[in-house]
mmCIF file of C-alpha atoms and ligand atoms in Angstrom:
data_model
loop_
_atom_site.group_PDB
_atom_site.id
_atom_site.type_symbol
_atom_site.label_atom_id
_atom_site.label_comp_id
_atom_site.label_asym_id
_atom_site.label_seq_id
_atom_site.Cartn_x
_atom_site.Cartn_y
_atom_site.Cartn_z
ATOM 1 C CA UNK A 1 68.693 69.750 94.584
ATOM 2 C CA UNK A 2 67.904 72.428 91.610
ATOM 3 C CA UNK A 3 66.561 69.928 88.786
ATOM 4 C CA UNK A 4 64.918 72.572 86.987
ATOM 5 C CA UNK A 5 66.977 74.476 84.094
ATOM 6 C CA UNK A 6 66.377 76.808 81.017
ATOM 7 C CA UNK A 7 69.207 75.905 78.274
ATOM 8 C CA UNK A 8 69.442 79.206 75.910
ATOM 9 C CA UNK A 9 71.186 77.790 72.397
ATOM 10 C CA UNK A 10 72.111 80.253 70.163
ATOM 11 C CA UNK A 11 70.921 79.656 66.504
ATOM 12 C CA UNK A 12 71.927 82.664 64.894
ATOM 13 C CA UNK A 13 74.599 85.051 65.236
ATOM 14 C CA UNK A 14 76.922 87.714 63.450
ATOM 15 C CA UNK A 15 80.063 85.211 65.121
ATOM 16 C CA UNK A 16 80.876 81.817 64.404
ATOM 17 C CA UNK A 17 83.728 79.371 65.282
ATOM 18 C CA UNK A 18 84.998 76.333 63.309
ATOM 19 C CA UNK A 19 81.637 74.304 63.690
ATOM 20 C CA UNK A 20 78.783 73.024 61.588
ATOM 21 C CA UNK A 21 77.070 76.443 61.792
ATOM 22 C CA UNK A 22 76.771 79.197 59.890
ATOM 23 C CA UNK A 23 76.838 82.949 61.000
ATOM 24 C CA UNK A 24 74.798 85.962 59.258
ATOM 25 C CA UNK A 25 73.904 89.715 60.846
ATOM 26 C CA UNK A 26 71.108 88.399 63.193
ATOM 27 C CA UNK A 27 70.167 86.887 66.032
ATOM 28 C CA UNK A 28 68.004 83.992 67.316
ATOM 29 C CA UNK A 29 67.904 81.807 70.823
ATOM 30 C CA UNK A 30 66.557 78.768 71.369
ATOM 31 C CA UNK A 31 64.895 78.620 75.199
ATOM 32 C CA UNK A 32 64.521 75.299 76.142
ATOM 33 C CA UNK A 33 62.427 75.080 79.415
ATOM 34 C CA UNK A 34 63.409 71.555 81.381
ATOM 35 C CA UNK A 35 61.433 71.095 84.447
ATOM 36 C CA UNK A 36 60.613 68.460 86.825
ATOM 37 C CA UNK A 37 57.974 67.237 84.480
ATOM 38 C CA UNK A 38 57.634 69.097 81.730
ATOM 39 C CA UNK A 39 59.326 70.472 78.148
ATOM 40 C CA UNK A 40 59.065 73.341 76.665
ATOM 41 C CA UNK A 41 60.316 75.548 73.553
ATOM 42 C CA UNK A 42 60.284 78.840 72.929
ATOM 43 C CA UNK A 43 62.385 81.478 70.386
ATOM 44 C CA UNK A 44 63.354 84.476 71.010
ATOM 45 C CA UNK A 45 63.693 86.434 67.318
ATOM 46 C CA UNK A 46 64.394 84.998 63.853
ATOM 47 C CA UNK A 47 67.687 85.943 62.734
ATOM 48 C CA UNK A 48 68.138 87.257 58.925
ATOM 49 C CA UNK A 49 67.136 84.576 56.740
ATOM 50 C CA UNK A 50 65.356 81.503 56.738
ATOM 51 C CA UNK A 51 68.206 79.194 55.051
ATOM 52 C CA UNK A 52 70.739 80.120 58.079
ATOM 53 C CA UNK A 53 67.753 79.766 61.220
ATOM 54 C CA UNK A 54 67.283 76.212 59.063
ATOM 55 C CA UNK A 55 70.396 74.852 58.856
ATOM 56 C CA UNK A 56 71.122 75.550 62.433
ATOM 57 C CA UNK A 57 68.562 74.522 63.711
ATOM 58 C CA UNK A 58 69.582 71.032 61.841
ATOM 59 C CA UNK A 59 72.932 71.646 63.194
ATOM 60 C CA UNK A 60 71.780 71.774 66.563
ATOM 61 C CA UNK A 61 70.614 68.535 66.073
ATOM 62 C CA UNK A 62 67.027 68.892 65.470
ATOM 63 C CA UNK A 63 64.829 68.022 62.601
ATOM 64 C CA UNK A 64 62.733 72.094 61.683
ATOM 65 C CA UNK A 65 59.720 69.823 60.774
ATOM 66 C CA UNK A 66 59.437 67.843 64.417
ATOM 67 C CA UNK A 67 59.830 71.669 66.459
ATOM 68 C CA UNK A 68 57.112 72.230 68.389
ATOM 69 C CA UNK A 69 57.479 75.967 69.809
ATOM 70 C CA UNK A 70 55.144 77.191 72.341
ATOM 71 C CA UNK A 71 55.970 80.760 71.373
ATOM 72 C CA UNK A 72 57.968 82.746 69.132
ATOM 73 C CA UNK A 73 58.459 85.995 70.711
ATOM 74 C CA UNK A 74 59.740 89.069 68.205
ATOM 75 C CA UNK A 75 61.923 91.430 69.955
ATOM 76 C CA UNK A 76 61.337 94.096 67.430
ATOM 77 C CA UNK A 77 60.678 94.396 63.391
ATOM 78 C CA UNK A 78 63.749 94.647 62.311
ATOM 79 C CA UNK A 79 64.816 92.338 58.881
ATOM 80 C CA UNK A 80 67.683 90.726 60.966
ATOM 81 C CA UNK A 81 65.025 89.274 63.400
ATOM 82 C CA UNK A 82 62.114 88.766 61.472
ATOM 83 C CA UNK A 83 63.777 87.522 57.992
ATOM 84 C CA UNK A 84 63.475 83.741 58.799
ATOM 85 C CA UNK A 85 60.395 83.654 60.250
ATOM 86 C CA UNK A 86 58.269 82.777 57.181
ATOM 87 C CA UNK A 87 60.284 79.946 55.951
ATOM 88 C CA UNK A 88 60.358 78.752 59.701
ATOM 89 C CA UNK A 89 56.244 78.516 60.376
ATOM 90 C CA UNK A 90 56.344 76.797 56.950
ATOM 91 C CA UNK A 91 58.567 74.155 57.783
ATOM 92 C CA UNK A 92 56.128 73.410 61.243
ATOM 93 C CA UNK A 93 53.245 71.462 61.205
ATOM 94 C CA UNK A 94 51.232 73.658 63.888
ATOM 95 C CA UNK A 95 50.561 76.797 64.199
ATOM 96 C CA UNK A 96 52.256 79.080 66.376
ATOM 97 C CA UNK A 97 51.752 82.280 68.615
ATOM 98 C CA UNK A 98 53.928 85.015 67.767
ATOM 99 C CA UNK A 99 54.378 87.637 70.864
ATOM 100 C CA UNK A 100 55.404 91.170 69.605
ATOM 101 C CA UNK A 101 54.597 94.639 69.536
ATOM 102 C CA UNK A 102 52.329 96.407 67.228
ATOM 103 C CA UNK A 103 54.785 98.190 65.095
ATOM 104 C CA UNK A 104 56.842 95.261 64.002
ATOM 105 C CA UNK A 105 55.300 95.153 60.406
ATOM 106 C CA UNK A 106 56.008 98.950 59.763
ATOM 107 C CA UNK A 107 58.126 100.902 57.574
ATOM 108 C CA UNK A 108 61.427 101.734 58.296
ATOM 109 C CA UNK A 109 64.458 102.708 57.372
ATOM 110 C CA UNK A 110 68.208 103.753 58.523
ATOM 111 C CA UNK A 111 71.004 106.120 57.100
ATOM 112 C CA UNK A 112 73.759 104.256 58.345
ATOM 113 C CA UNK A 113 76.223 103.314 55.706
ATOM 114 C CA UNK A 114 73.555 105.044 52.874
ATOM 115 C CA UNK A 115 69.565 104.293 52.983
ATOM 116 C CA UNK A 116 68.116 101.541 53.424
ATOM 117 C CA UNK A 117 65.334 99.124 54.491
ATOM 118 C CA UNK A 118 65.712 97.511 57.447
ATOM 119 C CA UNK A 119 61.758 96.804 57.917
ATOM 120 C CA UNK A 120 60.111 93.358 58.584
ATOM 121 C CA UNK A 121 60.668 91.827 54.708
ATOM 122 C CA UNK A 122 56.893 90.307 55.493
ATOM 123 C CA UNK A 123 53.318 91.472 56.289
ATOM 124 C CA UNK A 124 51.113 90.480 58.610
ATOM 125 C CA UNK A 125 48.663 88.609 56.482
ATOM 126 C CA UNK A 126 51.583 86.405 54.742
ATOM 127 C CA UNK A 127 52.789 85.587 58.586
ATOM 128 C CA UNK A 128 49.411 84.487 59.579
ATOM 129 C CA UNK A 129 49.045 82.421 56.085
ATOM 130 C CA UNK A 130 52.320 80.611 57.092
ATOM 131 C CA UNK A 131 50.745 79.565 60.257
ATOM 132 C CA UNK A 132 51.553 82.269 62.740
ATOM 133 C CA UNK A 133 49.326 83.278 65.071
ATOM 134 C CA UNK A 134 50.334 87.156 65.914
ATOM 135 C CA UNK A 135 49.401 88.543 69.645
ATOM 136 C CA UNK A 136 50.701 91.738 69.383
ATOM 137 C CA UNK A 137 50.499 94.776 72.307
ATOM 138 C CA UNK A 138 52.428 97.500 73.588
ATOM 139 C CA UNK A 139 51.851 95.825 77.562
ATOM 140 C CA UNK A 140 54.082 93.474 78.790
ATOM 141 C CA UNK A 141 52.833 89.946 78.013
ATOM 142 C CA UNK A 142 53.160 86.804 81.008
ATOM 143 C CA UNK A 143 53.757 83.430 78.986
ATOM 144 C CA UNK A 144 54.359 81.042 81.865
ATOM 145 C CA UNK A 145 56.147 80.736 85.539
ATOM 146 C CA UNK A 146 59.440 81.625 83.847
ATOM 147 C CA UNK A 147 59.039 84.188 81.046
ATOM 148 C CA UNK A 148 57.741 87.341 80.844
ATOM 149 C CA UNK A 149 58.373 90.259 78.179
ATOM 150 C CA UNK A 150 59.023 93.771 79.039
ATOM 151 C CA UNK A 151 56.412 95.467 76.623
ATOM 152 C CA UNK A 152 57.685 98.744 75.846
ATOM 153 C CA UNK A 153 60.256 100.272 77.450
ATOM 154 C CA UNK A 154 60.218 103.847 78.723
ATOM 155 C CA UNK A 155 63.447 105.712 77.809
ATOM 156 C CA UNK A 156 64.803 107.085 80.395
ATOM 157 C CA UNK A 157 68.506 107.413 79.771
ATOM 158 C CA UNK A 158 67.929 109.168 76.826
ATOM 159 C CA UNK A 159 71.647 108.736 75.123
ATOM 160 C CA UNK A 160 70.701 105.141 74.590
ATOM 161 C CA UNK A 161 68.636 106.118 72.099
ATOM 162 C CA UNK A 162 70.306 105.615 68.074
ATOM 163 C CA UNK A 163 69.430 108.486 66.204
ATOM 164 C CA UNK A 164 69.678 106.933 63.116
ATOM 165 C CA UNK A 165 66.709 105.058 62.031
ATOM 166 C CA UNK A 166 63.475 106.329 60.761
ATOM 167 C CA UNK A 167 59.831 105.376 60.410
ATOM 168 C CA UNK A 168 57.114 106.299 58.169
ATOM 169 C CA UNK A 169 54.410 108.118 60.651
ATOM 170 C CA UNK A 170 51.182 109.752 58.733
ATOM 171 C CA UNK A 171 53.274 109.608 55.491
ATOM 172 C CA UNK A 172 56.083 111.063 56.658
ATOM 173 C CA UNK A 173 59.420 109.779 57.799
ATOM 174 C CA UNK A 174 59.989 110.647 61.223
ATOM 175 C CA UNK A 175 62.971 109.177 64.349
ATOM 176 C CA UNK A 176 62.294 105.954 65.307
ATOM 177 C CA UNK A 177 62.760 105.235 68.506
ATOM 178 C CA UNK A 178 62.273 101.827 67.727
ATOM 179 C CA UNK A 179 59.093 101.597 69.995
ATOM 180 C CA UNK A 180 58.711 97.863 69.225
ATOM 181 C CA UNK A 181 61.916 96.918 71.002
ATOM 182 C CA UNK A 182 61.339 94.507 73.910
ATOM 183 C CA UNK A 183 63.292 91.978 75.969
ATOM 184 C CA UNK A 184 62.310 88.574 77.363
ATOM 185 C CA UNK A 185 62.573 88.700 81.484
ATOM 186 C CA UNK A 186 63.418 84.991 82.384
ATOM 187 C CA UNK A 187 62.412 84.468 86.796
ATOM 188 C CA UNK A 188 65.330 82.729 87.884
ATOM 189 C CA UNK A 189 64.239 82.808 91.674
ATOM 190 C CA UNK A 190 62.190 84.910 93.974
ATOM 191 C CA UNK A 191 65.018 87.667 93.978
ATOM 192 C CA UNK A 192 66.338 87.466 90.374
ATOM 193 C CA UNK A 193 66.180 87.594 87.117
ATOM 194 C CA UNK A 194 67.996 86.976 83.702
ATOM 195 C CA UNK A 195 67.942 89.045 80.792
ATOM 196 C CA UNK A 196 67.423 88.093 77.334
ATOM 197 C CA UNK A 197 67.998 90.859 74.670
ATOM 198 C CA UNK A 198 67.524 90.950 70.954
ATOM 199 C CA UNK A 199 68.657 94.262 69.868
ATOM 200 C CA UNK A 200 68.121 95.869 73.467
ATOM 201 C CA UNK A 201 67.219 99.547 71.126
ATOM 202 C CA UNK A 202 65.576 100.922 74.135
ATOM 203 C CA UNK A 203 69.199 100.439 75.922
ATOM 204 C CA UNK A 204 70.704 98.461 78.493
ATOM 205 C CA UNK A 205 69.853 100.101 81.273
ATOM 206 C CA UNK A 206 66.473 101.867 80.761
ATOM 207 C CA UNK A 207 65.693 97.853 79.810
ATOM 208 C CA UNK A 208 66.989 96.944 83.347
ATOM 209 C CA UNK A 209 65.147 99.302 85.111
ATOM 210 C CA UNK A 210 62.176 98.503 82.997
ATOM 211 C CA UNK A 211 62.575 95.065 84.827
ATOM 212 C CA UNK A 212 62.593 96.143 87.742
ATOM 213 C CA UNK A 213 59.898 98.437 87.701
ATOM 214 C CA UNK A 214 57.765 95.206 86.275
ATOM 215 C CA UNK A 215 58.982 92.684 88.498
ATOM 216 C CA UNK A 216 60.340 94.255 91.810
ATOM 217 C CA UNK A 217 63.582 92.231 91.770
ATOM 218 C CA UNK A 218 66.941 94.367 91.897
ATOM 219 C CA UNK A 219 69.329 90.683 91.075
ATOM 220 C CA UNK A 220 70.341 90.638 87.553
ATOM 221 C CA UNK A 221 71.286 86.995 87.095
ATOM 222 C CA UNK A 222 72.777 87.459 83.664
ATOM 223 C CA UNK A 223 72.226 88.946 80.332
ATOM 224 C CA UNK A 224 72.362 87.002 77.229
ATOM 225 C CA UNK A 225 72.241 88.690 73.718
ATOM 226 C CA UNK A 226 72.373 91.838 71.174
ATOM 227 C CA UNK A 227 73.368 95.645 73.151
ATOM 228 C CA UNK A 228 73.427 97.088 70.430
ATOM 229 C CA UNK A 229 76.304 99.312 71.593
ATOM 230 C CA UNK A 230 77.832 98.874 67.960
ATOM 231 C CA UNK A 231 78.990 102.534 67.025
ATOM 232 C CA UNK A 232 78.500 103.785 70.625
ATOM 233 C CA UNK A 233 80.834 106.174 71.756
ATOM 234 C CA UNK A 234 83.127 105.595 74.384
ATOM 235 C CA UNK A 235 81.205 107.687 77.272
ATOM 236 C CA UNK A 236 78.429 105.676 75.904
ATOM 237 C CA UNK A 237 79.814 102.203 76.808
ATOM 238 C CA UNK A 238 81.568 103.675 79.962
ATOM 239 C CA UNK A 239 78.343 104.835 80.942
ATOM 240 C CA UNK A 240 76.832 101.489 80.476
ATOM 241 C CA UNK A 241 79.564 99.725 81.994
ATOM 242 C CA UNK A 242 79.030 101.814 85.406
ATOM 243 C CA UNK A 243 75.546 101.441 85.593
ATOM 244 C CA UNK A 244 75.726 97.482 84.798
ATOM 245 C CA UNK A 245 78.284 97.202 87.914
ATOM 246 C CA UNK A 246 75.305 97.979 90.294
ATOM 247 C CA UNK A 247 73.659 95.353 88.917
ATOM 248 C CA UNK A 248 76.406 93.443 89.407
ATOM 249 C CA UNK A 249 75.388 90.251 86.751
ATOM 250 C CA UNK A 250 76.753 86.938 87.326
ATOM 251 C CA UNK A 251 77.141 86.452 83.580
ATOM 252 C CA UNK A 252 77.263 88.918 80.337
ATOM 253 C CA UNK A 253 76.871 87.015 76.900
ATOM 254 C CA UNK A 254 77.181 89.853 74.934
ATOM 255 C CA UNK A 255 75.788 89.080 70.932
ATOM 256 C CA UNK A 256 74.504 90.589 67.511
ATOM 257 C CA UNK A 257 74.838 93.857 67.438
ATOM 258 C CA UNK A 258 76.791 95.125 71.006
ATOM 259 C CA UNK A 259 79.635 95.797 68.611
ATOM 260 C CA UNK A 260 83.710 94.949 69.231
ATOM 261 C CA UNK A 261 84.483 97.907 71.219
ATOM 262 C CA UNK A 262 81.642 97.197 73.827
ATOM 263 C CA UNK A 263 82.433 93.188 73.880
ATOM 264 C CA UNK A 264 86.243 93.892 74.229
ATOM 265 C CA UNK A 265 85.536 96.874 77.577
ATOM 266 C CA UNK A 266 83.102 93.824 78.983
ATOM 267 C CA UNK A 267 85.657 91.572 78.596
ATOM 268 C CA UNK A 268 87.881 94.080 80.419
ATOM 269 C CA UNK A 269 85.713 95.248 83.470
ATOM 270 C CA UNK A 270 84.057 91.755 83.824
ATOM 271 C CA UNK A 271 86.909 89.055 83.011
ATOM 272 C CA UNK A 272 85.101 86.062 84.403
ATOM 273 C CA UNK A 273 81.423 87.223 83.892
ATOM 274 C CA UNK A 274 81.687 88.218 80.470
ATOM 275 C CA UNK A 275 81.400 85.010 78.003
ATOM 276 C CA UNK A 276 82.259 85.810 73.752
ATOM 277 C CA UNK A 277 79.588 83.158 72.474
ATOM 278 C CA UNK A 278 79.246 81.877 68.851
ATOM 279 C CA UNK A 279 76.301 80.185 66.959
ATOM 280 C CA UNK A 280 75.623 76.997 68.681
ATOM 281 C CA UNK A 281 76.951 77.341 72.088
ATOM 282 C CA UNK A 282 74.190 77.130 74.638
ATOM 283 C CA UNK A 283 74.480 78.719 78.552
ATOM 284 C CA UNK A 284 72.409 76.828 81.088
ATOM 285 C CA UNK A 285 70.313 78.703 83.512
ATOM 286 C CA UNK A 286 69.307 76.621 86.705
ATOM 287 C CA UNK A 287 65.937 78.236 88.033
ATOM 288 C CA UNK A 288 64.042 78.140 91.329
HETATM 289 FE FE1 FE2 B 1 67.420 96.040 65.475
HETATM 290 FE FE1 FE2 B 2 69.545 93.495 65.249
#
């Protein structure tokens, strides 16, 4: 019998139900690592704001000050990952490794809906002050028998690409690709694997075949979080749809930012697979 598991709780989210939680634009997932004889906790992202990643994290049923993360891995800069991540590290008694990319603490910006900042609100000295301890590299990074991030991820497909956001490159703003974007790679068995997005900027599938090109395995398990396919046109998320059946996934939690239209066509090409999750549901992920 399988007595090894990885529950993923979601502590942050743009969608809430009637519950104890509250929802903000952001994301953050609690991976909880049960095996035969050991615990651990990692986080995957932030959300937006240190009050909301607090109080659900309370909600959850867990007192901020008695976490104990092993990591906290950033999947990109953005404010809506990074915001709570101060006020988090000062609520912990340890300090803790933070796994990200190099350009998480630079400027940015996007033109959607008028300018504006959407940079980490934080710099890397005030992060390390707070107690975290940043590892950051473009190469993909191994944290233990289960996890693995993606580093960056080549863009392949290159219509996955937002042309909207903008960095400042030798004092200039220039597109950002959003190089920093990464996704956590979770080894469910020899053959598969299970996806865990934060913003997924690089896209869906070049992130998938960034996978595979790491790992060798061609089973997607499942994919849990933000596509950002909010915006996308409709030969966009047809596009994605297509490619995602020859992956065929046993389970699509679609979260954050993968927008309505792309959560509502999931719903409709993948009925049973596809799973609408609000803050404080969790997914259990038996592992091999
Ligand atoms: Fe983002
Ligand atoms: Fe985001």
């Amino acid at each position: 019998m399988n007595k090894r598991k990885i529950i993923l709780g979601i502590l942050v989210n743009n969608i809430v139900g009637e519950s104890p939680f509250l929802a903000e634009h952001g994301i953050s997932i609690l991976i909880k690592i049960l095996g035969e004889d050991k615990e651990e906790i990692h986080l995957l992202d932030c959300g937006k704001s240190d009050s909301t990643l607090l109080h659900n994290i309370e909600a959850y049923g867990i007192d901020p000050s008695q976490l104990l993360f092993q990591t906290i891995i950033l999947s990109h800069g953005h404010y809506d990952h990074t915001g709570g991540m101060k006020g988090l590290l000062e609520n912990m008694s340890q300090t803790v490794p933070i796994i990200g990319h190099p350009d998480i603490f630079i400027s940015r910006i996007t033109y959607v809906d008028g300018f504006r900042s959407i940079s980490c609100p934080f710099t890397q000295s005030e992060i390390r002050q707070a107690g975290g301890e940043l590892l950051l590299t473009r190469d993909p990074v191994t944290i233990n028998d289960f996890l693995m991030t993606t580093g960056e991820i080549p863009r392949r497909n290159k219509f996955e690409i937002n042309p909207f956001f903008r960095k400042i490159c030798n004092d200039q703003w220039v597109t950002d690709e959003v190089d920093d974007d990464l996704s956590l790679i979770i080894h469910v068995n020899k053959e598969s694997f299970f996806l865990l997005c934060g913003c997924c900027h690089a896209g869906l599938i070049n992130t998938l075949e960034r996978v595979k090109e790491l790992t060798g395995k061609e089973k997607c398990y499942g994919i849990m979080g933000g596509l950002h396919l909010v915006g996308a046109s409709r030969e966009r998320i047809d596009f994605t749809i297509n490619e995602l059946q020859k992956w065929n996934p046993e389970v699509i939690i679609p979260l954050h930012c993968s927008g309505r239209e792309a959560m509502c066509a999931l719903k409709n090409y993948f009925p049973k697979r596809t799973k609408l999750f609000s803050c404080g549901d969790s997914f259990s992920l038996p592992i091999e």
